Every structure is written in structure tokens, then in C-alpha cells.
Amino acid sequence: MNLVDFHCHLDLYDDPASVLRACAGIGARLLAVTTLPNSATRVASLARASDAIVHVGIGLHPEHVHLHERSIDELLTGVSEWAFVGEIGLDGSADYKDHQEVQRRAFRGVLSECERRGGRILSIHSRRAARAVVDDLACHPAAGIPVLHWFSGTQSELADSVLAGCWFSVGLPMMRSAAGRARILAMPRNRVVTETDGPLATIGRAQQHPAELPATIRALANIWQLPDDETREMVWRNYCALLEAGGIQNR
Ligand code: MN
């Protein structure tokens, strides 16, 4: 099966090797994002040691950036070496809104660096900050292809992000609420791929895992009112188109 997990924190699972075996077993392609830039090399070597097909993003999570300001330079330097950048973005929720300035400096800095390097595929966090994310993206139109992960903004922010060229990665947790389903319905179907955001995303106590991808496709099929196999094929074609647009060789 051709399955896609376009936002997964592989290095945060207790046993990444077993996650990779599961991915290889079900034919799931992974974008392994990182929350700190110095994790990317380790994730890449985990991936090389497995049969799974994994792309690695160099990232600095907006929830961490104020604690790791010195990692901003490392992120900017790393952009030259990695085809994917993530997890990056802004978080305006109560716990982090005092750190807007440093978040914004990091985000704008990495977008500028991506522009200088000819563009990257970006996996972007935008919780309670969708407006600011879209504004910053609009100022950096050559940063590459932005993929907004677990988008939770308003319908008007969503419309503006579509106009700004954003893609979307969607997972089971966001499909459980009516608002989340309404957002997915408003996204252009040819710019949607699936994600787990595991193991950070949970349903109940269960960490999301690439093994949930068939269930994710079923839930998305239900929203799109398409058969499961057509939904899986659509997500797969989108994934291939996304890589092609980003100049990434698809294996
Ligand atoms: Mn994440």
C-alpha cells in the first residue's frame, strides 16, 4: 500500500526502529520532522539503517525556540544541507505567546534562508498563530512549499493560506471534531496529505503511530465522501506531486 505520514516525530518514539519496520511493512512513506536541529543527523542515520522510505526535516519547534535560542543559527546553517525543513512555525497559545518575538525571529530567519537556498518543503506549526504564519509566508514567497500541519485556524485564515500556496497535512485527531472536518473540507483536495504527528499527538492515551494511517485514510474518505482506495490514491498522488514540485526524487 502507498501510505503517507508527512509529519512524524520518529526520534521521539521509545523504539524508532520498530516504527520504521511498521512503515516498511505497510508501505508508508515518512517525513520525519525534528524539534531541535541537532536531531536531524541522528534521525537520518536511523532511517538509513531501515528499509522504510524516510525523508528528514531539520527543525526547531516553536514551543522550544525560547529555550534554545542558540539553536536558531544551527537551524539556519542546516537549511543548506536538508531538502525538508520542519518542524518550524509559530505558536500563539497561552503558554508560548510571551515568546512571540523569538519565535518570529526564528521563523522569519529560516524562511529567508530557505529563499536564499532556492526553496525547501516546509512542515509548519501554526497553532493560534495562523494569521502571523500566513503573513510571514507572504513576505517570503520563494521560501518553498509550505505544508501547514494540523491546521486549526479560522476559515478565513484557511482561505488566505490556500491563496498563499499552502498545502496541508491532516491527521486523525483533527478529524474527530466537526470544526476539524470542516477545515479539511475547505482545503483543496489536491493539496492534502496525511500525517500522524506521533508520538506527540495522542487519542486518549494512545500515541499516534504510522500504523494508524489506514484508519486515517478511512476517516478522510468519510469526510471526502470517497471510497477508501480512491482517497488513498489521491493522497498518494498529492504526495508525489508535492515531492516533484519540491524537486525531490521519489523512490
Ligand atoms: Mn509535530
Short mmCIF file of C-alpha atoms and ligand atoms in Angstrom, two decimals:
data_model
loop_
_atom_site.label_atom_id
_atom_site.label_comp_id
_atom_site.label_asym_id
_atom_site.label_seq_id
_atom_site.Cartn_x
_atom_site.Cartn_y
_atom_site.Cartn_z
CA MET A 1 0.00 0.00 0.00
CA ASN A 2 1.12 3.54 -0.66
CA LEU A 3 0.59 5.44 2.57
CA VAL A 4 1.97 8.78 3.66
CA ASP A 5 2.87 10.18 7.07
CA PHE A 6 4.06 13.68 6.25
CA HIS A 7 4.66 14.82 9.84
CA CYS A 8 6.00 12.30 12.32
CA HIS A 9 8.44 12.70 15.23
CA LEU A 10 10.28 9.46 14.64
CA ASP A 11 13.06 10.24 17.13
CA LEU A 12 10.58 10.74 19.98
CA TYR A 13 9.23 7.18 19.96
CA ASP A 14 10.70 4.78 22.53
CA ASP A 15 11.61 2.38 19.75
CA PRO A 16 12.06 4.20 16.41
CA ALA A 17 13.40 1.05 14.74
CA SER A 18 10.11 -0.75 15.34
CA VAL A 19 8.19 2.24 13.93
CA LEU A 20 10.37 2.07 10.82
CA ARG A 21 9.73 -1.68 10.49
CA ALA A 22 6.00 -0.99 10.68
CA CYS A 23 6.34 1.70 7.99
CA ALA A 24 8.23 -0.63 5.68
CA GLY A 25 5.65 -3.35 6.36
CA ILE A 26 2.65 -1.23 5.29
CA GLY A 27 4.44 0.79 2.60
CA ALA A 28 4.24 4.07 4.49
CA ARG A 29 6.47 6.96 3.41
CA LEU A 30 7.53 9.20 6.24
CA LEU A 31 8.55 12.79 6.68
CA ALA A 32 10.43 12.62 9.97
CA VAL A 33 10.40 16.14 11.36
CA THR A 34 12.62 17.21 14.24
CA THR A 35 12.05 19.56 17.16
CA LEU A 36 15.74 20.54 17.51
CA PRO A 37 18.16 20.93 14.61
CA ASN A 38 20.84 18.66 16.06
CA SER A 39 18.42 15.69 15.92
CA ALA A 40 18.25 15.58 12.12
CA THR A 41 21.53 13.73 11.59
CA ARG A 42 20.59 11.06 14.11
CA VAL A 43 17.15 10.61 12.53
CA ALA A 44 18.75 10.28 9.10
CA SER A 45 21.04 7.52 10.33
CA LEU A 46 18.10 5.69 11.94
CA ALA A 47 16.33 5.91 8.60
CA ARG A 48 19.33 4.69 6.61
CA ALA A 49 19.51 1.60 8.82
CA SER A 50 15.96 0.60 7.84
CA ASP A 51 14.05 -0.44 4.70
CA ALA A 52 11.49 2.31 5.20
CA ILE A 53 11.42 5.31 2.88
CA VAL A 54 12.01 8.34 5.06
CA HIS A 55 12.66 11.98 4.36
CA VAL A 56 14.10 14.03 7.20
CA GLY A 57 13.33 17.62 8.08
CA ILE A 58 15.62 19.87 10.08
CA GLY A 59 13.51 21.79 12.54
CA LEU A 60 13.21 23.91 15.66
CA HIS A 61 9.78 23.59 17.24
CA PRO A 62 8.17 26.92 18.18
CA GLU A 63 7.42 25.57 21.66
CA HIS A 64 11.16 25.08 22.21
CA VAL A 65 12.73 28.03 20.48
CA HIS A 66 12.86 30.35 23.53
CA LEU A 67 14.75 27.67 25.46
CA HIS A 68 17.17 27.02 22.60
CA GLU A 69 17.88 30.40 21.07
CA ARG A 70 21.37 29.30 20.19
CA SER A 71 19.89 26.56 18.03
CA ILE A 72 18.48 29.18 15.64
CA ASP A 73 21.88 29.56 13.96
CA GLU A 74 22.22 25.81 13.75
CA LEU A 75 18.83 25.64 12.04
CA LEU A 76 19.80 28.35 9.54
CA THR A 77 23.09 26.64 8.73
CA GLY A 78 21.32 23.30 8.39
CA VAL A 79 18.95 24.56 5.71
CA SER A 80 21.75 24.23 3.15
CA GLU A 81 22.09 20.51 3.89
CA TRP A 82 18.48 19.35 4.13
CA ALA A 83 15.76 19.30 1.48
CA PHE A 84 12.98 19.45 4.07
CA VAL A 85 12.62 21.93 6.90
CA GLY A 86 10.36 21.19 9.87
CA GLU A 87 9.01 21.34 12.37
CA ILE A 88 9.10 25.12 12.33
CA GLY A 89 6.44 27.77 12.81
CA LEU A 90 4.72 29.89 15.42
CA ASP A 91 2.61 29.06 18.46
CA GLY A 92 0.40 31.78 19.93
CA SER A 93 -1.29 29.69 22.63
CA ALA A 94 -1.27 30.87 26.25
CA ASP A 95 1.91 29.02 27.31
CA TYR A 96 4.01 30.42 24.46
CA LYS A 97 2.62 33.78 23.48
CA ASP A 98 5.19 35.56 25.67
CA HIS A 99 7.84 34.20 23.33
CA GLN A 100 6.38 35.60 20.10
CA GLU A 101 9.41 37.74 19.39
CA VAL A 102 11.99 34.99 19.42
CA GLN A 103 9.61 32.64 17.60
CA ARG A 104 9.07 35.22 14.89
CA ARG A 105 12.80 35.92 14.59
CA ALA A 106 13.49 32.21 14.12
CA PHE A 107 10.62 31.70 11.69
CA ARG A 108 11.40 34.70 9.52
CA GLY A 109 15.08 33.83 9.63
CA VAL A 110 14.52 30.29 8.43
CA LEU A 111 12.12 31.44 5.68
CA SER A 112 14.77 33.91 4.44
CA GLU A 113 17.40 31.21 4.49
CA CYS A 114 15.11 28.85 2.54
CA GLU A 115 14.62 31.59 -0.06
CA ARG A 116 18.36 32.07 -0.33
CA ARG A 117 18.82 28.33 -0.86
CA GLY A 118 16.24 28.08 -3.64
CA GLY A 119 13.27 26.90 -1.58
CA ARG A 120 12.50 23.91 0.61
CA ILE A 121 9.48 21.81 1.51
CA LEU A 122 8.40 23.14 4.90
CA SER A 123 6.33 21.43 7.62
CA ILE A 124 4.81 24.25 9.64
CA HIS A 125 3.11 24.52 13.03
CA SER A 126 0.59 27.39 13.29
CA ARG A 127 -1.47 26.84 16.46
CA ARG A 128 -3.21 30.09 17.40
CA ALA A 129 -0.83 31.86 15.05
CA ALA A 130 -2.18 31.09 11.58
CA ARG A 131 -2.54 34.76 10.65
CA ALA A 132 1.08 35.53 11.55
CA VAL A 133 2.31 32.40 9.76
CA VAL A 134 0.46 33.31 6.57
CA ASP A 135 1.71 36.93 6.79
CA ASP A 136 5.32 35.77 7.16
CA LEU A 137 4.93 33.28 4.30
CA ALA A 138 3.52 36.05 2.10
CA CYS A 139 6.71 38.06 2.76
CA HIS A 140 8.85 35.09 1.69
CA PRO A 141 7.16 33.78 -1.45
CA ALA A 142 10.27 31.91 -2.61
CA ALA A 143 10.79 30.01 0.68
CA GLY A 144 9.46 26.88 -0.99
CA ILE A 145 6.32 24.85 -0.47
CA PRO A 146 4.67 25.41 2.91
CA VAL A 147 2.76 22.45 4.32
CA LEU A 148 0.64 23.53 7.30
CA HIS A 149 0.41 20.64 9.72
CA TRP A 150 -2.71 20.13 11.89
CA PHE A 151 -4.18 23.45 10.78
CA SER A 152 -6.51 24.80 13.47
CA GLY A 153 -7.10 28.40 12.42
CA THR A 154 -10.28 30.08 11.23
CA GLN A 155 -11.92 29.53 7.85
CA SER A 156 -10.77 32.97 6.72
CA GLU A 157 -7.17 32.21 7.74
CA LEU A 158 -7.51 28.92 5.90
CA ALA A 159 -8.72 30.69 2.75
CA ASP A 160 -5.74 33.05 2.93
CA SER A 161 -3.29 30.21 3.43
CA VAL A 162 -4.71 28.48 0.35
CA LEU A 163 -4.18 31.71 -1.61
CA ALA A 164 -0.61 31.83 -0.25
CA GLY A 165 0.03 28.42 -1.83
CA CYS A 166 -0.04 26.33 1.33
CA TRP A 167 -0.51 22.59 1.40
CA PHE A 168 -1.89 20.73 4.43
CA SER A 169 -1.07 17.58 6.38
CA VAL A 170 -4.05 16.21 8.28
CA GLY A 171 -4.31 13.51 10.93
CA LEU A 172 -6.88 11.53 12.87
CA PRO A 173 -7.02 13.84 15.93
CA MET A 174 -8.21 16.78 13.81
CA MET A 175 -10.79 14.60 12.07
CA ARG A 176 -12.54 13.88 15.37
CA SER A 177 -14.05 17.35 15.73
CA ALA A 178 -16.69 18.91 13.50
CA ALA A 179 -14.53 22.04 13.17
CA GLY A 180 -11.54 19.97 12.10
CA ARG A 181 -13.62 18.15 9.49
CA ALA A 182 -14.98 21.47 8.20
CA ARG A 183 -11.42 22.76 7.79
CA ILE A 184 -10.43 19.66 5.85
CA LEU A 185 -13.45 20.08 3.55
CA ALA A 186 -12.34 23.66 2.84
CA MET A 187 -8.81 22.60 1.82
CA PRO A 188 -8.16 21.97 -1.88
CA ARG A 189 -8.18 18.17 -2.18
CA ASN A 190 -5.13 18.21 -4.39
CA ARG A 191 -3.07 19.85 -1.63
CA VAL A 192 -3.81 17.46 1.24
CA VAL A 193 -1.55 14.70 2.58
CA THR A 194 -1.90 12.62 5.74
CA GLU A 195 0.14 12.79 8.95
CA THR A 196 0.21 11.23 12.40
CA ASP A 197 2.23 13.81 14.39
CA GLY A 198 3.10 10.80 16.52
CA PRO A 199 4.07 10.21 19.22
CA LEU A 200 3.23 13.77 20.35
CA ALA A 201 -0.34 13.52 19.06
CA THR A 202 -2.47 11.15 21.05
CA ILE A 203 -6.05 9.92 21.01
CA GLY A 204 -6.96 9.13 24.59
CA ARG A 205 -3.70 7.76 25.88
CA ALA A 206 -2.70 6.13 22.62
CA GLN A 207 0.25 7.72 20.83
CA GLN A 208 -0.41 8.20 17.14
CA HIS A 209 1.69 5.84 15.03
CA PRO A 210 2.12 5.25 11.28
CA ALA A 211 0.14 2.02 11.80
CA GLU A 212 -2.87 4.37 12.16
CA LEU A 213 -2.52 5.53 8.55
CA PRO A 214 -5.13 3.10 7.14
CA ALA A 215 -7.58 4.37 9.78
CA THR A 216 -6.58 7.93 8.87
CA ILE A 217 -7.38 7.23 5.20
CA ARG A 218 -10.76 5.72 6.20
CA ALA A 219 -11.63 8.81 8.24
CA LEU A 220 -10.53 11.12 5.41
CA ALA A 221 -12.55 9.06 2.91
CA ASN A 222 -15.56 9.58 5.14
CA ILE A 223 -15.03 13.34 5.10
CA TRP A 224 -14.42 13.49 1.36
CA GLN A 225 -17.23 11.00 0.67
CA LEU A 226 -14.94 8.91 -1.49
CA PRO A 227 -14.11 5.21 -1.39
CA ASP A 228 -11.07 4.38 0.76
CA ASP A 229 -8.95 3.29 -2.19
CA GLU A 230 -9.63 6.50 -4.13
CA THR A 231 -8.78 8.53 -1.05
CA ARG A 232 -5.51 6.66 -0.57
CA GLU A 233 -4.70 7.12 -4.26
CA MET A 234 -5.49 10.86 -4.07
CA VAL A 235 -3.20 11.33 -1.06
CA TRP A 236 -0.50 9.34 -2.80
CA ARG A 237 -0.76 11.41 -5.99
CA ASN A 238 -0.64 14.58 -3.90
CA TYR A 239 2.47 13.36 -2.10
CA CYS A 240 4.17 12.56 -5.44
CA ALA A 241 3.20 15.97 -6.82
CA LEU A 242 4.50 17.69 -3.70
CA LEU A 243 7.88 15.98 -3.95
CA GLU A 244 8.07 16.74 -7.64
CA ALA A 245 7.24 20.40 -7.07
CA GLY A 246 9.97 20.47 -4.43
CA GLY A 247 12.47 18.88 -6.79
CA ILE A 248 12.78 15.78 -4.60
CA GLN A 249 13.49 12.43 -6.15
CA ASN A 250 10.66 10.00 -5.33
CA ARG A 251 11.69 6.43 -4.60
MN MN B 1 4.59 17.98 15.42
#
